[in-house]
Amino acid sequence: MTRWGLIGASTIAHEWVIDAIRAVGGEIASVMSTSAERGRKYADDHAVPKAVTTLDALVNDPEVDAVYISTTNELHRDQVFAAAKAGKHILCEKPLATSLDDARAMVKAAKEAGVILATNHHLRGAATHRAMRDAIAAGRIGRPLAARVCHAGLLPAHLQGWRLDRPEAGGGVILDITVHDTDALRFVLGDDPAEVIAFGQESGMATSGLEDAAMGAMRFKSGLIAQFHDGFTTPYAVTGFEVHGSEGSLIARNCMIQKPGGSVTLRTAAGEEDLTLDHRNLYETTLAAFDAAIAGKGRPLCTGEDGVWSLATGLAAMEAARTGNAVKIAPCP
Ligand code: NDP
């Protein structure tokens, strides 16, 4: 059984990750918040025995085996360094950091400390994405040539905080959502992005020079081209993920979400077929793989290196949106 320390009294831990840890048999030993009062209340609300206010107290707790980092993005780096130094395994939220050098240094620190570092790109646990990946690997659409990811929606009112007005915290839709698209594309295609172009949009929600929607395209190493549309301000948009190949197309709907669900249709010369999907909680799938990895049985669903890839692509998309140029993506890590 893994005993967890939560770094950050966050919404995502409250909504998904605390339950997922417990569902796979883990225990939450402690939570760290910078506010003693809020931390105590959060601990009481979630039946967590200890609330601490310093990183040192959390990472040096002998009753903590692993930490889940879900603070704002500029804080992830030093929290990963401290956890690795204390010998704790780490599940870190995306984006891993706000700079590529920091993310690479985080991967290196975890490796040198001999601890697992995983990135919480939960969509790798989606039945839709796994079915698409399997179908492509089995050759069911021939050679993949193009992909489209629609990941725009409405940022809920309770999350309309730092994402919209704090560039230094890694706000903006690209570091929030485009990084998920990149990781989902890499996972489903088994291919890495090489170059990206993008436009950002300020459609009324974000301030401080941050984008609240973005649209762009990536070119992958195989030559495949992929479109993406991410947004916080379009409440009626439907999410989707399509991969079009020389012999068939995969069309997934309602699949860029946190809840289990969605559909995948395979279209070929033989007609249309809805793929059979084994829907499970995405975060539980991530946590179960993490537990197996720390027990020496396999890798996390999404590694630290995978987190470096998605951040590199997000940062390149931001640069592309700012400059109007296509930007090459540095090979990772
Ligand atoms: P929150 O805004 O809920 O929490 C971030 C920090 O803000 C917390 O660490 C906390 O500080 C502080 N905070 C939270 N609530 C309050 C409050 N009511 N008053 C004052 N301060 C507060 O962030 P999210 O949960 O939305 O995101 C956290 C991380 O998780 C980010 O890296 C984000 O990108 C990622 N994320 C990942 C998702 C996924 O599915 N993989 C989905 C959503 C987010 P303190 O710790 O000091 O208490």
Coordinates of C-alpha atoms and ligand atoms in Angstrom, one line a residue:
M1 CA 0.0 0.0 0.0
T2 CA 1.4 3.4 -1.0
R3 CA 1.2 6.1 1.7
W4 CA 0.8 9.5 0.0
G5 CA 1.6 13.1 0.8
L6 CA -0.4 15.7 -1.1
I7 CA 1.6 18.8 -2.0
G8 CA -1.1 21.4 -2.7
A9 CA -4.6 21.5 -1.3
S10 CA -5.9 21.7 -4.8
T11 CA -9.2 21.3 -6.7
I12 CA -7.9 18.4 -8.8
A13 CA -6.9 16.4 -5.7
H14 CA -10.4 17.1 -4.2
E15 CA -12.3 16.3 -7.4
W16 CA -10.4 13.2 -8.6
V17 CA -7.1 12.2 -7.2
I18 CA -7.8 11.6 -3.5
D19 CA -10.6 9.2 -4.4
A20 CA -8.4 7.5 -7.1
I21 CA -5.6 7.0 -4.6
R22 CA -8.0 5.4 -2.1
A23 CA -9.8 3.3 -4.8
V24 CA -6.5 1.6 -5.7
G25 CA -5.8 0.8 -2.1
G26 CA -3.5 3.8 -1.2
E27 CA -3.7 5.9 2.0
I28 CA -3.3 9.7 2.3
A29 CA -1.0 10.5 5.2
S30 CA -0.6 14.2 5.0
V31 CA -1.5 17.4 3.0
M32 CA 0.6 20.5 2.6
S33 CA -1.0 23.9 2.1
T34 CA 0.7 27.2 2.5
S35 CA -2.3 28.3 4.6
A36 CA -2.5 26.5 8.0
E37 CA -6.2 27.2 8.3
R38 CA -7.2 26.1 4.8
G39 CA -4.9 23.1 5.0
R40 CA -6.5 22.0 8.3
K41 CA -10.0 22.3 6.8
Y42 CA -9.0 20.5 3.6
A43 CA -7.5 17.7 5.7
D44 CA -10.7 17.4 7.8
D45 CA -12.9 17.5 4.8
H46 CA -11.0 14.7 3.2
A47 CA -10.2 12.6 6.3
V48 CA -6.5 13.2 6.0
P49 CA -4.8 12.8 9.4
K50 CA -2.0 15.5 9.0
A51 CA -1.9 19.0 7.6
V52 CA 1.5 20.7 7.3
T53 CA 2.5 24.1 6.0
T54 CA 6.1 23.4 4.8
L55 CA 7.5 21.3 2.0
D56 CA 10.2 20.0 4.3
A57 CA 7.7 18.7 6.8
L58 CA 5.8 16.8 4.1
V59 CA 8.7 15.3 2.1
N60 CA 10.6 14.3 5.3
D61 CA 7.6 12.5 6.9
P62 CA 8.6 8.9 7.3
E63 CA 4.9 7.9 6.9
V64 CA 5.0 9.2 3.3
D65 CA 6.2 7.0 0.4
A66 CA 5.1 9.1 -2.5
V67 CA 3.9 12.6 -3.2
Y68 CA 1.3 14.0 -5.5
I69 CA 2.2 17.5 -6.6
S70 CA -0.8 19.6 -7.7
T71 CA 0.2 23.2 -7.0
T72 CA 0.4 25.9 -9.6
N73 CA 2.9 25.1 -12.3
E74 CA 5.8 27.4 -11.3
L75 CA 6.0 25.5 -8.0
H76 CA 6.4 22.0 -9.4
R77 CA 10.1 22.2 -10.0
D78 CA 11.3 22.9 -6.5
Q79 CA 8.7 20.5 -5.0
V80 CA 10.0 17.7 -7.3
F81 CA 13.6 18.5 -6.3
A82 CA 12.7 18.3 -2.6
A83 CA 10.7 15.1 -2.9
A84 CA 13.5 13.4 -5.0
K85 CA 16.1 14.5 -2.4
A86 CA 14.0 13.0 0.4
G87 CA 13.7 9.7 -1.6
K88 CA 9.9 9.9 -2.3
H89 CA 8.3 8.7 -5.5
I90 CA 6.5 11.5 -7.4
L91 CA 3.3 11.9 -9.4
C92 CA 3.5 15.5 -10.7
E93 CA 0.8 17.4 -12.4
K94 CA 1.1 18.7 -16.0
P95 CA 2.7 20.8 -17.2
L96 CA 5.8 19.5 -15.3
A97 CA 7.3 23.0 -15.1
T98 CA 7.2 26.4 -16.9
S99 CA 10.6 25.9 -18.7
L100 CA 12.1 23.1 -20.5
D101 CA 15.4 23.3 -18.6
D102 CA 13.5 22.9 -15.4
A103 CA 11.6 19.9 -16.6
R104 CA 14.7 18.2 -17.8
A105 CA 16.4 18.9 -14.5
M106 CA 13.4 17.4 -12.7
V107 CA 13.7 14.2 -14.7
K108 CA 17.4 14.0 -14.0
A109 CA 16.9 14.6 -10.2
A110 CA 14.4 11.8 -10.0
K111 CA 16.7 9.5 -11.9
E112 CA 19.7 10.3 -9.8
A113 CA 17.6 9.8 -6.6
G114 CA 16.3 6.4 -7.9
V115 CA 12.7 7.5 -7.5
I116 CA 9.8 7.2 -10.0
L117 CA 8.7 10.5 -11.6
A118 CA 5.4 10.3 -13.4
T119 CA 3.3 13.0 -15.1
N120 CA -0.5 13.1 -14.6
H121 CA -1.6 13.1 -18.3
H122 CA -4.8 11.2 -17.3
L123 CA -6.1 10.8 -20.9
R124 CA -3.7 7.9 -21.3
G125 CA -6.1 6.0 -19.0
A126 CA -9.1 6.7 -21.3
A127 CA -10.7 3.6 -22.9
T128 CA -11.2 5.7 -26.1
H129 CA -7.6 6.6 -26.5
R130 CA -6.4 3.1 -25.6
A131 CA -8.8 1.6 -28.2
M132 CA -7.5 4.0 -30.9
R133 CA -3.9 3.3 -30.0
D134 CA -4.5 -0.5 -30.3
A135 CA -6.4 -0.1 -33.6
I136 CA -3.6 1.9 -35.1
A137 CA -0.9 -0.5 -33.8
A138 CA -2.9 -3.4 -35.3
G139 CA -2.8 -1.6 -38.7
R140 CA -6.6 -1.1 -38.9
I141 CA -6.3 2.3 -40.5
G142 CA -3.2 1.6 -42.6
R143 CA -0.7 4.4 -42.4
P144 CA -1.8 7.3 -40.2
L145 CA -1.7 10.5 -42.2
A146 CA -3.6 13.1 -40.3
A147 CA -5.2 13.8 -36.9
R148 CA -7.5 16.3 -35.4
V149 CA -8.0 17.1 -31.7
C150 CA -10.9 19.2 -30.5
H151 CA -10.4 20.0 -26.8
A152 CA -12.3 23.3 -26.4
G153 CA -15.0 23.8 -23.9
L154 CA -15.8 26.1 -20.9
L155 CA -13.4 26.6 -18.1
P156 CA -15.7 26.1 -15.1
A157 CA -16.3 29.2 -12.8
H158 CA -14.5 27.6 -9.9
L159 CA -11.3 27.2 -12.0
Q160 CA -11.3 30.7 -13.4
G161 CA -8.3 31.9 -11.3
W162 CA -4.6 31.7 -11.9
R163 CA -5.0 30.0 -15.4
L164 CA -6.4 33.3 -16.7
D165 CA -4.2 36.0 -15.1
R166 CA -0.9 34.6 -13.9
P167 CA 1.5 34.0 -16.8
E168 CA 4.3 33.4 -14.2
A169 CA 2.3 30.4 -12.9
G170 CA 2.1 28.9 -16.3
G171 CA -1.5 30.1 -17.0
G172 CA -3.1 30.1 -20.4
V173 CA -4.9 27.4 -22.4
I174 CA -1.8 26.1 -24.2
L175 CA 0.0 25.0 -21.0
D176 CA -3.3 23.8 -19.6
I177 CA -4.8 21.9 -22.5
T178 CA -2.5 21.8 -25.5
V179 CA 0.0 19.8 -23.4
H180 CA -2.7 17.2 -22.9
D181 CA -3.4 17.1 -26.7
T182 CA 0.3 16.6 -27.4
D183 CA 0.5 13.7 -24.9
A184 CA -2.6 12.1 -26.2
L185 CA -1.3 12.3 -29.8
R186 CA 2.0 10.9 -28.8
F187 CA 0.3 8.0 -26.9
V188 CA -2.2 7.2 -29.6
L189 CA 0.1 7.5 -32.6
G190 CA 3.3 6.2 -31.1
D191 CA 5.0 9.1 -32.8
D192 CA 6.7 12.4 -31.6
P193 CA 6.0 15.9 -32.8
A194 CA 8.7 17.7 -34.7
E195 CA 7.2 21.2 -35.4
V196 CA 4.2 23.3 -34.5
I197 CA 2.4 26.4 -35.7
A198 CA -0.4 28.1 -33.7
F199 CA -2.6 31.1 -33.2
G200 CA -3.7 32.2 -29.7
Q201 CA -6.9 34.1 -29.0
E202 CA -8.0 36.3 -26.2
S203 CA -11.7 35.9 -26.3
G204 CA -12.7 37.7 -23.2
M205 CA -11.8 35.4 -20.3
A206 CA -8.0 35.6 -19.9
T207 CA -6.1 38.8 -19.2
S208 CA -2.4 39.6 -18.7
G209 CA -1.5 38.6 -22.2
L210 CA -2.6 35.0 -21.8
E211 CA -4.5 33.1 -24.4
D212 CA -7.9 31.6 -23.5
A213 CA -8.1 29.7 -26.8
A214 CA -5.6 28.4 -29.3
M215 CA -5.7 26.6 -32.7
G216 CA -2.8 25.2 -34.5
A217 CA -1.1 22.3 -36.2
M218 CA 1.8 20.0 -35.5
R219 CA 3.9 18.0 -37.9
F220 CA 5.1 14.6 -36.5
K221 CA 8.3 12.8 -37.2
S222 CA 6.5 10.3 -39.5
G223 CA 5.2 13.2 -41.6
L224 CA 1.7 13.0 -40.1
I225 CA 0.0 16.4 -39.6
A226 CA -2.3 17.1 -36.6
Q227 CA -4.7 19.9 -35.9
F228 CA -5.6 21.1 -32.5
H229 CA -8.3 23.4 -31.1
D230 CA -8.2 24.2 -27.4
G231 CA -10.3 26.7 -25.5
F232 CA -11.8 27.9 -22.2
T233 CA -14.7 30.0 -23.7
T234 CA -16.8 27.8 -25.9
P235 CA -19.4 26.0 -23.7
Y236 CA -21.2 24.2 -26.4
A237 CA -18.2 22.7 -28.3
V238 CA -17.9 18.9 -28.5
T239 CA -14.6 17.3 -27.8
G240 CA -13.2 14.8 -30.3
F241 CA -10.1 13.0 -31.6
E242 CA -9.8 11.7 -35.1
V243 CA -7.0 9.9 -36.8
H244 CA -7.2 9.4 -40.6
G245 CA -5.1 6.8 -42.3
S246 CA -4.6 5.4 -45.8
E247 CA -7.0 2.5 -45.1
G248 CA -9.4 3.9 -42.6
S249 CA -10.3 6.5 -40.1
L250 CA -10.9 6.5 -36.3
I251 CA -13.4 9.0 -35.0
A252 CA -13.7 9.5 -31.3
R253 CA -16.2 11.9 -29.7
N254 CA -16.7 13.2 -26.1
C255 CA -13.3 11.8 -25.3
M256 CA -11.1 14.7 -24.2
I257 CA -12.7 14.7 -20.7
Q258 CA -12.0 13.7 -17.1
K259 CA -14.9 11.3 -16.7
P260 CA -14.9 7.8 -18.2
G261 CA -16.9 7.8 -21.5
G262 CA -17.0 8.7 -25.1
S263 CA -17.1 6.6 -28.3
V264 CA -14.8 5.5 -31.1
T265 CA -16.0 4.7 -34.6
L266 CA -13.8 2.9 -37.1
R267 CA -14.6 3.7 -40.8
T268 CA -13.1 1.6 -43.5
A269 CA -14.0 0.1 -46.9
A270 CA -16.0 -2.5 -44.9
G271 CA -18.2 0.2 -43.4
E272 CA -18.6 1.6 -39.9
E273 CA -17.9 -0.2 -36.6
D274 CA -18.2 1.2 -33.1
L275 CA -15.2 -0.1 -31.1
T276 CA -15.9 -1.9 -27.8
L277 CA -14.6 0.2 -25.0
D278 CA -13.8 -0.8 -21.4
H279 CA -14.5 2.5 -19.6
R280 CA -12.7 2.9 -16.3
N281 CA -11.8 5.8 -14.1
L282 CA -8.9 7.5 -15.8
Y283 CA -7.2 8.6 -12.6
E284 CA -7.5 5.2 -11.0
T285 CA -5.8 3.7 -14.1
T286 CA -3.0 6.2 -13.7
L287 CA -2.6 5.5 -9.9
A288 CA -2.7 1.7 -10.4
A289 CA 0.1 1.9 -13.0
F290 CA 2.1 4.2 -10.7
D291 CA 1.8 1.7 -7.8
A292 CA 3.0 -1.1 -10.1
A293 CA 5.9 1.1 -11.2
I294 CA 7.1 1.7 -7.7
A295 CA 6.8 -2.0 -7.0
G296 CA 9.2 -2.5 -9.9
K297 CA 6.5 -3.9 -12.2
G298 CA 6.5 -1.8 -15.3
R299 CA 6.5 1.9 -16.0
P300 CA 4.1 4.7 -15.1
L301 CA 1.4 5.4 -17.7
C302 CA 3.0 8.7 -18.4
T303 CA 6.7 9.2 -17.4
G304 CA 8.6 12.3 -16.5
E305 CA 10.2 12.1 -20.0
D306 CA 6.7 12.1 -21.5
G307 CA 6.0 15.3 -19.4
V308 CA 9.1 16.9 -20.9
W309 CA 7.7 16.2 -24.4
S310 CA 4.3 17.7 -23.8
L311 CA 5.8 20.8 -22.1
A312 CA 8.3 21.2 -25.0
T313 CA 5.5 21.1 -27.5
G314 CA 3.4 23.5 -25.4
L315 CA 6.2 26.0 -25.1
A316 CA 6.9 25.7 -28.8
A317 CA 3.2 26.4 -29.5
M318 CA 3.3 29.5 -27.3
E319 CA 6.3 30.7 -29.2
A320 CA 4.6 30.0 -32.5
A321 CA 1.5 31.9 -31.4
R322 CA 3.6 34.9 -30.3
T323 CA 5.9 35.1 -33.3
G324 CA 3.7 33.8 -36.1
N325 CA 6.5 31.3 -37.1
A326 CA 6.6 27.5 -37.2
V327 CA 8.7 26.4 -34.3
K328 CA 10.8 23.2 -34.1
I329 CA 10.3 21.0 -31.0
A330 CA 13.4 20.1 -29.3
P331 CA 13.9 16.3 -28.9
C332 CA 13.2 15.2 -25.4
P333 CA 14.3 14.8 -22.6
Ligands
NDP1 P1 -6.1 25.0 -7.7 O1 -6.2 26.4 -8.0 O2 -7.3 24.3 -7.1 O3 -4.9 24.8 -6.6 C1 -3.6 25.3 -6.8 C2 -3.1 25.9 -5.6 O4 -4.0 27.0 -5.3 C3 -3.2 25.0 -4.4 O5 -1.9 24.4 -4.2 C4 -3.6 25.9 -3.2 O6 -2.4 26.4 -2.5 C5 -4.2 27.1 -3.9 N1 -5.6 27.1 -3.6 C6 -6.5 26.2 -4.0 N2 -7.8 26.6 -3.6 C7 -7.6 27.8 -2.9 C8 -8.5 28.6 -2.3 N3 -9.8 28.4 -2.2 N4 -8.0 29.8 -1.7 C9 -6.7 30.0 -1.8 N5 -5.8 29.2 -2.4 C10 -6.3 28.1 -3.0 O7 -5.5 24.2 -8.9 P2 -6.0 23.0 -9.8 O8 -6.4 21.9 -9.0 O9 -7.0 23.5 -10.8 O10 -4.6 22.7 -10.6 C11 -3.5 22.3 -9.9 C12 -2.5 21.6 -10.8 O11 -3.2 20.4 -11.4 C13 -2.0 22.4 -12.0 O12 -0.7 22.0 -12.3 C14 -3.0 22.0 -13.2 O13 -2.4 22.1 -14.4 C15 -3.1 20.5 -12.8 N6 -4.4 19.9 -13.3 C16 -4.4 18.7 -13.9 C17 -5.6 18.1 -14.3 C18 -5.5 16.7 -14.9 O14 -6.6 16.2 -15.2 N7 -4.4 16.1 -15.1 C19 -6.9 18.8 -14.2 C20 -6.8 20.0 -13.4 C21 -5.6 20.6 -13.0 P3 -1.9 25.6 -1.2 O15 -1.3 24.4 -1.7 O16 -0.9 26.5 -0.6 O17 -3.0 25.3 -0.3

